[in-house]
Amino acid sequence: MADSLQETLEIVVLGRRFRVACPKGQEASLEEAARALDDRLKYLRSNSDLGNREQLLTMAALNLTHELRLAEARSREYADAMDSKIKTLQQTIEQALVHQAKE
């Protein structure tokens, strides 16, 4: 039954073909991710002295992990700022309602 929820796709990264499982409906997203990874690896290969696939993949993984952590930190900062603004707005509304009730 789990197989009915999965598709098998073939992707190409650095000229090598891989067959990967993918949730149904996510095929285009996975293909786009594979293309982005392939592009990044090709860029690293042409703009660095990294010699082998393992070094390229390690550097790409490190770069992607760093970018993900930065994005997560920005997301947390944004959520915290929005939470603070919502609390301030709630307090302002409550104060206005209390003031209106006294009149």
mmCIF file with all atom_site columns, C-alpha atoms in Angstrom:
data_model
loop_
_atom_site.group_PDB
_atom_site.id
_atom_site.type_symbol
_atom_site.label_atom_id
_atom_site.label_alt_id
_atom_site.label_comp_id
_atom_site.label_asym_id
_atom_site.label_entity_id
_atom_site.label_seq_id
_atom_site.pdbx_PDB_ins_code
_atom_site.Cartn_x
_atom_site.Cartn_y
_atom_site.Cartn_z
_atom_site.occupancy
_atom_site.B_iso_or_equiv
_atom_site.pdbx_formal_charge
_atom_site.auth_seq_id
_atom_site.auth_comp_id
_atom_site.auth_asym_id
_atom_site.auth_atom_id
_atom_site.pdbx_PDB_model_num
ATOM 1   C CA . MET A 1 1   ? 0.000   0.000  0.000   1.00 0.00 ? 1   MET A CA 1
ATOM 2   C CA . ALA A 1 2   ? 2.883   2.368  0.711   1.00 0.00 ? 2   ALA A CA 1
ATOM 3   C CA . ASP A 1 3   ? 4.032   1.906  -2.890  1.00 0.00 ? 3   ASP A CA 1
ATOM 4   C CA . SER A 1 4   ? 0.817   3.492  -4.146  1.00 0.00 ? 4   SER A CA 1
ATOM 5   C CA . LEU A 1 5   ? 1.869   6.689  -2.373  1.00 0.00 ? 5   LEU A CA 1
ATOM 6   C CA . GLN A 1 6   ? 5.320   6.737  -3.986  1.00 0.00 ? 6   GLN A CA 1
ATOM 7   C CA . GLU A 1 7   ? 6.670   7.281  -7.451  1.00 0.00 ? 7   GLU A CA 1
ATOM 8   C CA . THR A 1 8   ? 10.110  6.258  -8.657  1.00 0.00 ? 8   THR A CA 1
ATOM 9   C CA . LEU A 1 9   ? 11.983  8.934  -10.543 1.00 0.00 ? 9   LEU A CA 1
ATOM 10  C CA . GLU A 1 10  ? 15.257  8.928  -12.351 1.00 0.00 ? 10  GLU A CA 1
ATOM 11  C CA . ILE A 1 11  ? 17.385  11.986 -11.707 1.00 0.00 ? 11  ILE A CA 1
ATOM 12  C CA . VAL A 1 12  ? 20.813  12.913 -13.010 1.00 0.00 ? 12  VAL A CA 1
ATOM 13  C CA . VAL A 1 13  ? 23.483  14.482 -10.809 1.00 0.00 ? 13  VAL A CA 1
ATOM 14  C CA . LEU A 1 14  ? 26.983  15.092 -12.170 1.00 0.00 ? 14  LEU A CA 1
ATOM 15  C CA . GLY A 1 15  ? 26.241  12.815 -15.087 1.00 0.00 ? 15  GLY A CA 1
ATOM 16  C CA . ARG A 1 16  ? 25.201  9.876  -12.901 1.00 0.00 ? 16  ARG A CA 1
ATOM 17  C CA . ARG A 1 17  ? 21.688  8.513  -12.976 1.00 0.00 ? 17  ARG A CA 1
ATOM 18  C CA . PHE A 1 18  ? 19.888  7.725  -9.735  1.00 0.00 ? 18  PHE A CA 1
ATOM 19  C CA . ARG A 1 19  ? 16.495  6.122  -9.192  1.00 0.00 ? 19  ARG A CA 1
ATOM 20  C CA . VAL A 1 20  ? 14.819  7.670  -6.165  1.00 0.00 ? 20  VAL A CA 1
ATOM 21  C CA . ALA A 1 21  ? 11.478  7.253  -4.428  1.00 0.00 ? 21  ALA A CA 1
ATOM 22  C CA . CYS A 1 22  ? 9.296   10.308 -4.238  1.00 0.00 ? 22  CYS A CA 1
ATOM 23  C CA . PRO A 1 23  ? 5.850   10.985 -2.730  1.00 0.00 ? 23  PRO A CA 1
ATOM 24  C CA . LYS A 1 24  ? 3.172   11.273 -5.394  1.00 0.00 ? 24  LYS A CA 1
ATOM 25  C CA . GLY A 1 25  ? 2.595   14.864 -6.371  1.00 0.00 ? 25  GLY A CA 1
ATOM 26  C CA . GLN A 1 26  ? 6.145   15.924 -5.465  1.00 0.00 ? 26  GLN A CA 1
ATOM 27  C CA . GLU A 1 27  ? 7.847   14.741 -8.626  1.00 0.00 ? 27  GLU A CA 1
ATOM 28  C CA . ALA A 1 28  ? 8.324   18.182 -10.176 1.00 0.00 ? 28  ALA A CA 1
ATOM 29  C CA . SER A 1 29  ? 9.729   19.564 -6.943  1.00 0.00 ? 29  SER A CA 1
ATOM 30  C CA . LEU A 1 30  ? 12.228  16.720 -6.631  1.00 0.00 ? 30  LEU A CA 1
ATOM 31  C CA . GLU A 1 31  ? 13.279  17.087 -10.266 1.00 0.00 ? 31  GLU A CA 1
ATOM 32  C CA . GLU A 1 32  ? 13.793  20.822 -9.712  1.00 0.00 ? 32  GLU A CA 1
ATOM 33  C CA . ALA A 1 33  ? 15.844  20.104 -6.582  1.00 0.00 ? 33  ALA A CA 1
ATOM 34  C CA . ALA A 1 34  ? 17.991  17.621 -8.509  1.00 0.00 ? 34  ALA A CA 1
ATOM 35  C CA . ARG A 1 35  ? 18.613  20.198 -11.252 1.00 0.00 ? 35  ARG A CA 1
ATOM 36  C CA . ALA A 1 36  ? 19.532  22.847 -8.660  1.00 0.00 ? 36  ALA A CA 1
ATOM 37  C CA . LEU A 1 37  ? 21.942  20.450 -6.960  1.00 0.00 ? 37  LEU A CA 1
ATOM 38  C CA . ASP A 1 38  ? 23.468  19.467 -10.292 1.00 0.00 ? 38  ASP A CA 1
ATOM 39  C CA . ASP A 1 39  ? 23.901  23.138 -11.232 1.00 0.00 ? 39  ASP A CA 1
ATOM 40  C CA . ARG A 1 40  ? 25.521  23.899 -7.873  1.00 0.00 ? 40  ARG A CA 1
ATOM 41  C CA . LEU A 1 41  ? 27.891  20.960 -8.173  1.00 0.00 ? 41  LEU A CA 1
ATOM 42  C CA . LYS A 1 42  ? 28.890  21.955 -11.712 1.00 0.00 ? 42  LYS A CA 1
ATOM 43  C CA . TYR A 1 43  ? 29.509  25.514 -10.513 1.00 0.00 ? 43  TYR A CA 1
ATOM 44  C CA . LEU A 1 44  ? 31.641  24.271 -7.619  1.00 0.00 ? 44  LEU A CA 1
ATOM 45  C CA . ARG A 1 45  ? 33.587  22.010 -9.943  1.00 0.00 ? 45  ARG A CA 1
ATOM 46  C CA . SER A 1 46  ? 34.342  24.821 -12.389 1.00 0.00 ? 46  SER A CA 1
ATOM 47  C CA . ASN A 1 47  ? 35.136  27.453 -9.749  1.00 0.00 ? 47  ASN A CA 1
ATOM 48  C CA . SER A 1 48  ? 37.204  25.511 -7.234  1.00 0.00 ? 48  SER A CA 1
ATOM 49  C CA . ASP A 1 49  ? 40.078  23.117 -7.036  1.00 0.00 ? 49  ASP A CA 1
ATOM 50  C CA . LEU A 1 50  ? 37.940  20.367 -5.534  1.00 0.00 ? 50  LEU A CA 1
ATOM 51  C CA . GLY A 1 51  ? 39.102  17.282 -7.330  1.00 0.00 ? 51  GLY A CA 1
ATOM 52  C CA . ASN A 1 52  ? 36.664  14.472 -6.797  1.00 0.00 ? 52  ASN A CA 1
ATOM 53  C CA . ARG A 1 53  ? 32.936  13.897 -6.430  1.00 0.00 ? 53  ARG A CA 1
ATOM 54  C CA . GLU A 1 54  ? 33.187  13.224 -2.715  1.00 0.00 ? 54  GLU A CA 1
ATOM 55  C CA . GLN A 1 55  ? 34.837  16.599 -2.100  1.00 0.00 ? 55  GLN A CA 1
ATOM 56  C CA . LEU A 1 56  ? 32.294  18.350 -4.328  1.00 0.00 ? 56  LEU A CA 1
ATOM 57  C CA . LEU A 1 57  ? 29.367  16.660 -2.617  1.00 0.00 ? 57  LEU A CA 1
ATOM 58  C CA . THR A 1 58  ? 30.771  17.382 0.848   1.00 0.00 ? 58  THR A CA 1
ATOM 59  C CA . MET A 1 59  ? 31.281  21.071 0.050   1.00 0.00 ? 59  MET A CA 1
ATOM 60  C CA . ALA A 1 60  ? 27.819  21.358 -1.523  1.00 0.00 ? 60  ALA A CA 1
ATOM 61  C CA . ALA A 1 61  ? 26.254  19.643 1.512   1.00 0.00 ? 61  ALA A CA 1
ATOM 62  C CA . LEU A 1 62  ? 28.114  21.985 3.856   1.00 0.00 ? 62  LEU A CA 1
ATOM 63  C CA . ASN A 1 63  ? 27.046  25.058 1.866   1.00 0.00 ? 63  ASN A CA 1
ATOM 64  C CA . LEU A 1 64  ? 23.426  23.917 1.666   1.00 0.00 ? 64  LEU A CA 1
ATOM 65  C CA . THR A 1 65  ? 23.322  23.106 5.386   1.00 0.00 ? 65  THR A CA 1
ATOM 66  C CA . HIS A 1 66  ? 24.753  26.524 6.207   1.00 0.00 ? 66  HIS A CA 1
ATOM 67  C CA . GLU A 1 67  ? 22.181  28.249 3.970   1.00 0.00 ? 67  GLU A CA 1
ATOM 68  C CA . LEU A 1 68  ? 19.373  26.211 5.536   1.00 0.00 ? 68  LEU A CA 1
ATOM 69  C CA . ARG A 1 69  ? 20.470  27.124 9.054   1.00 0.00 ? 69  ARG A CA 1
ATOM 70  C CA . LEU A 1 70  ? 20.603  30.823 8.103   1.00 0.00 ? 70  LEU A CA 1
ATOM 71  C CA . ALA A 1 71  ? 17.109  30.604 6.598   1.00 0.00 ? 71  ALA A CA 1
ATOM 72  C CA . GLU A 1 72  ? 15.814  28.842 9.725   1.00 0.00 ? 72  GLU A CA 1
ATOM 73  C CA . ALA A 1 73  ? 17.320  31.569 11.935  1.00 0.00 ? 73  ALA A CA 1
ATOM 74  C CA . ARG A 1 74  ? 15.728  34.303 9.793   1.00 0.00 ? 74  ARG A CA 1
ATOM 75  C CA . SER A 1 75  ? 12.406  32.469 9.960   1.00 0.00 ? 75  SER A CA 1
ATOM 76  C CA . ARG A 1 76  ? 12.612  32.224 13.768  1.00 0.00 ? 76  ARG A CA 1
ATOM 77  C CA . GLU A 1 77  ? 13.519  35.914 14.034  1.00 0.00 ? 77  GLU A CA 1
ATOM 78  C CA . TYR A 1 78  ? 10.577  36.822 11.805  1.00 0.00 ? 78  TYR A CA 1
ATOM 79  C CA . ALA A 1 79  ? 8.194   34.611 13.804  1.00 0.00 ? 79  ALA A CA 1
ATOM 80  C CA . ASP A 1 80  ? 9.430   36.125 17.066  1.00 0.00 ? 80  ASP A CA 1
ATOM 81  C CA . ALA A 1 81  ? 8.980   39.657 15.700  1.00 0.00 ? 81  ALA A CA 1
ATOM 82  C CA . MET A 1 82  ? 5.458   38.848 14.470  1.00 0.00 ? 82  MET A CA 1
ATOM 83  C CA . ASP A 1 83  ? 4.599   37.264 17.838  1.00 0.00 ? 83  ASP A CA 1
ATOM 84  C CA . SER A 1 84  ? 5.761   40.404 19.615  1.00 0.00 ? 84  SER A CA 1
ATOM 85  C CA . LYS A 1 85  ? 3.726   42.645 17.291  1.00 0.00 ? 85  LYS A CA 1
ATOM 86  C CA . ILE A 1 86  ? 0.627   40.473 17.775  1.00 0.00 ? 86  ILE A CA 1
ATOM 87  C CA . LYS A 1 87  ? 0.986   40.646 21.554  1.00 0.00 ? 87  LYS A CA 1
ATOM 88  C CA . THR A 1 88  ? 1.363   44.429 21.391  1.00 0.00 ? 88  THR A CA 1
ATOM 89  C CA . LEU A 1 89  ? -1.716  44.662 19.161  1.00 0.00 ? 89  LEU A CA 1
ATOM 90  C CA . GLN A 1 90  ? -3.716  42.429 21.538  1.00 0.00 ? 90  GLN A CA 1
ATOM 91  C CA . GLN A 1 91  ? -2.723  44.607 24.504  1.00 0.00 ? 91  GLN A CA 1
ATOM 92  C CA . THR A 1 92  ? -3.691  47.744 22.603  1.00 0.00 ? 92  THR A CA 1
ATOM 93  C CA . ILE A 1 93  ? -7.090  46.295 21.693  1.00 0.00 ? 93  ILE A CA 1
ATOM 94  C CA . GLU A 1 94  ? -7.706  45.111 25.264  1.00 0.00 ? 94  GLU A CA 1
ATOM 95  C CA . GLN A 1 95  ? -6.800  48.547 26.633  1.00 0.00 ? 95  GLN A CA 1
ATOM 96  C CA . ALA A 1 96  ? -9.114  50.223 24.122  1.00 0.00 ? 96  ALA A CA 1
ATOM 97  C CA . LEU A 1 97  ? -11.975 47.882 25.061  1.00 0.00 ? 97  LEU A CA 1
ATOM 98  C CA . VAL A 1 98  ? -11.434 48.525 28.782  1.00 0.00 ? 98  VAL A CA 1
ATOM 99  C CA . HIS A 1 99  ? -11.344 52.267 28.133  1.00 0.00 ? 99  HIS A CA 1
ATOM 100 C CA . GLN A 1 100 ? -14.494 52.058 25.999  1.00 0.00 ? 100 GLN A CA 1
ATOM 101 C CA . ALA A 1 101 ? -16.320 50.045 28.675  1.00 0.00 ? 101 ALA A CA 1
ATOM 102 C CA . LYS A 1 102 ? -15.565 52.733 31.305  1.00 0.00 ? 102 LYS A CA 1
ATOM 103 C CA . GLU A 1 103 ? -17.175 55.440 29.184  1.00 0.00 ? 103 GLU A CA 1
#
